[in-house]
XYZ file of C-alpha atoms in Angstrom:
59
model
C 94.116 82.754 107.917
C 90.780 84.124 109.039
C 88.341 82.774 111.407
C 84.895 82.753 110.046
C 81.459 83.419 111.443
C 80.776 79.730 111.505
C 83.673 79.005 113.465
C 85.758 77.647 110.956
C 89.239 78.575 109.834
C 89.544 80.141 106.022
C 92.997 79.509 104.055
C 93.346 83.223 102.882
C 96.862 84.339 102.064
C 99.549 86.386 100.265
C 102.708 85.111 98.681
C 105.229 87.822 98.273
C 108.506 87.922 96.609
C 111.617 88.435 98.982
C 111.957 87.410 102.787
C 110.529 90.716 104.569
C 107.172 90.840 102.747
C 108.098 94.113 100.899
C 108.587 92.472 97.553
C 105.685 92.052 94.849
C 102.888 90.192 95.476
C 103.145 87.042 93.576
C 99.994 85.335 94.554
C 96.908 86.458 96.624
C 93.944 84.197 97.948
C 91.651 86.749 99.782
C 88.451 84.689 98.816
C 88.048 81.547 101.127
C 87.599 78.569 98.906
C 88.429 76.134 101.556
C 87.268 75.968 105.454
C 89.060 73.945 108.078
C 87.906 73.076 111.521
C 91.068 74.152 113.222
C 93.455 76.867 112.931
C 96.389 74.349 112.519
C 94.737 72.499 109.627
C 94.353 75.994 107.884
C 98.023 76.703 108.374
C 99.126 73.294 107.024
C 97.128 73.586 103.843
C 98.626 77.080 103.530
C 102.257 75.930 104.003
C 101.792 72.813 101.786
C 99.852 75.094 99.048
C 102.550 77.694 99.204
C 105.594 75.340 98.907
C 104.013 73.631 96.142
C 103.245 76.836 94.072
C 106.745 78.369 94.730
C 108.333 75.123 93.498
C 106.418 75.401 90.269
C 106.576 79.611 89.939
C 109.998 80.235 90.325
C 111.344 83.871 90.144
């Protein structure tokens, strides 16, 4: 998550293989496409998106 200059939060994140972030990068969203008013909203989006992505892209 990144706080933007406008005070909103961007959902920038990376999904790695494995549990300790040392595995290969499976998905990366570095450029924000959606901004949120709160950090909690951005985190909720990241968790929902990541869960769905992992379900659709098994290792």
